[in-house]
Coordinates of C-alpha atoms in Angstrom, one line a residue:
M1 CA -14.8 26.7 31.1
D2 CA -18.2 28.4 31.4
L3 CA -21.2 27.7 29.2
A4 CA -20.6 30.8 26.9
E5 CA -17.0 29.6 26.3
R6 CA -18.1 26.1 25.6
I7 CA -20.8 27.3 23.1
A8 CA -18.2 29.6 21.4
A9 CA -15.8 26.7 21.0
E10 CA -18.5 24.4 19.6
H11 CA -19.4 27.2 17.1
E12 CA -15.8 27.8 16.0
C13 CA -15.2 24.1 15.5
A14 CA -18.5 23.6 13.5
K15 CA -17.4 26.6 11.3
L16 CA -14.2 24.7 10.5
V17 CA -16.2 21.7 9.3
Q18 CA -18.4 24.0 7.1
R19 CA -15.5 26.1 5.9
Y20 CA -13.6 23.0 4.8
C21 CA -16.5 22.1 2.4
V22 CA -16.5 25.6 0.8
L23 CA -12.7 25.8 0.4
V24 CA -12.2 22.3 -1.0
D25 CA -14.9 22.9 -3.6
D26 CA -13.4 26.2 -4.6
Y27 CA -9.9 24.8 -4.9
R28 CA -8.7 27.4 -2.4
H29 CA -5.9 25.2 -1.2
E30 CA -3.8 27.7 0.8
E31 CA -6.9 28.7 2.9
L32 CA -7.9 25.0 3.2
V33 CA -4.5 23.9 4.6
A34 CA -4.6 26.8 7.1
L35 CA -7.6 25.1 8.7
W36 CA -5.1 22.6 10.3
A37 CA -2.7 23.1 13.1
P38 CA 0.9 23.2 11.6
D39 CA 1.5 19.6 12.8
G40 CA -2.1 18.5 12.0
L41 CA -2.9 15.1 10.5
W42 CA -5.3 14.7 7.6
E43 CA -6.2 11.1 6.7
T44 CA -7.1 11.2 3.0
W45 CA -8.4 8.3 0.9
K46 CA -4.8 8.2 -0.5
G47 CA -3.1 8.0 2.8
P48 CA -2.2 10.2 5.8
L49 CA -0.8 13.7 5.4
R50 CA 1.1 15.3 8.3
G51 CA 1.7 19.0 8.4
H52 CA 1.0 21.9 6.0
A53 CA 3.8 21.0 3.5
E54 CA 2.4 17.5 2.8
M55 CA -1.2 18.7 2.6
S56 CA -0.2 21.5 0.1
A57 CA 1.8 19.1 -2.1
Y58 CA -1.2 16.7 -2.1
L59 CA -3.7 19.4 -3.0
D60 CA -1.5 21.0 -5.6
A61 CA -1.0 17.7 -7.4
K62 CA -4.8 17.1 -7.7
A63 CA -6.6 18.0 -10.9
Q64 CA -8.8 21.0 -10.6
T65 CA -11.2 20.3 -13.4
D66 CA -14.3 18.8 -11.6
T67 CA -17.1 20.8 -10.2
T68 CA -17.7 19.5 -6.7
I69 CA -20.1 20.1 -3.8
H70 CA -19.3 18.8 -0.3
M71 CA -22.1 19.3 2.3
A72 CA -21.6 18.7 6.0
H73 CA -24.6 18.2 8.3
N74 CA -25.5 16.6 11.6
I75 CA -22.4 18.2 13.1
V76 CA -21.8 17.3 16.7
I77 CA -19.0 18.9 18.6
D78 CA -17.9 17.8 22.1
V79 CA -15.6 20.2 23.9
I80 CA -13.1 18.2 26.0
D81 CA -11.4 21.2 27.7
E82 CA -10.4 24.8 26.9
D83 CA -8.0 23.7 24.2
N84 CA -9.3 20.4 22.8
A85 CA -12.5 19.2 21.2
S86 CA -13.8 16.4 19.0
G87 CA -16.5 16.1 16.5
V88 CA -18.3 14.0 14.0
A89 CA -20.3 15.2 10.9
I90 CA -22.2 13.5 8.1
F91 CA -21.1 14.5 4.7
T92 CA -22.3 14.1 1.1
F93 CA -20.1 14.6 -1.9
H94 CA -21.5 15.5 -5.4
G95 CA -19.2 15.9 -8.3
T96 CA -19.2 16.2 -12.1
S97 CA -16.7 16.8 -14.8
R98 CA -16.7 20.4 -15.9
N99 CA -16.9 19.0 -19.5
D100 CA -20.1 17.1 -18.5
P101 CA -21.9 19.1 -15.9
K102 CA -25.0 16.9 -15.5
A103 CA -26.5 16.7 -12.0
T104 CA -25.6 13.5 -10.1
L105 CA -26.7 11.6 -7.1
P106 CA -24.2 11.8 -4.3
R107 CA -21.0 10.1 -5.2
V108 CA -20.1 9.6 -1.6
V109 CA -21.9 9.7 1.7
G110 CA -19.9 9.3 4.9
R111 CA -18.6 10.8 8.1
Y112 CA -15.9 13.1 9.2
F113 CA -14.2 12.3 12.5
D114 CA -12.3 15.3 13.8
R115 CA -10.2 16.4 16.6
F116 CA -9.7 20.1 17.1
V117 CA -7.1 22.1 19.0
R118 CA -7.1 25.8 20.0
T119 CA -4.0 27.6 18.8
T120 CA -2.8 31.1 19.1
D121 CA -4.6 31.6 15.7
G122 CA -7.9 30.1 17.0
W123 CA -9.4 26.7 16.7
K124 CA -7.9 24.4 14.0
F125 CA -8.1 20.8 12.9
A126 CA -5.6 18.6 14.8
H127 CA -6.8 15.5 13.0
R128 CA -9.4 14.6 10.4
R129 CA -10.4 11.1 9.3
T130 CA -12.9 10.5 6.6
D131 CA -15.1 7.4 6.5
M132 CA -16.7 6.8 3.1
T133 CA -19.7 4.8 4.2
F134 CA -21.5 4.7 0.8
R135 CA -19.9 5.1 -2.6
A136 CA -21.6 5.3 -6.0
G137 CA -20.7 2.9 -8.7

């Protein structure tokens, strides 16, 4: 893997981290689930989800009434080989009820720990684990 290929892989994986934030906040569940490989693992605060069907069921069961903003920053991607990469990112999560849209301090600050895999459809999450380092009240 040459330098240009490594940089392209890092860029594509970092875009997945950012795209996750946009899609989860917009409740665009079908697009969100498509960020994972078909057999991907997503460790949520309610437990692990394996594969697109479990992820879709989890997301479809969630209320869609809050206004949320997820922000990922300090994204570091390490390419392992031409088909695998890992990464870590710091995130902040802000959220309010749509019925009470006052600005809030971050409700959660934490880290995403990701493994990525290159598929025939491009780079996807193979595994995402979220560490909620700080939680408000």
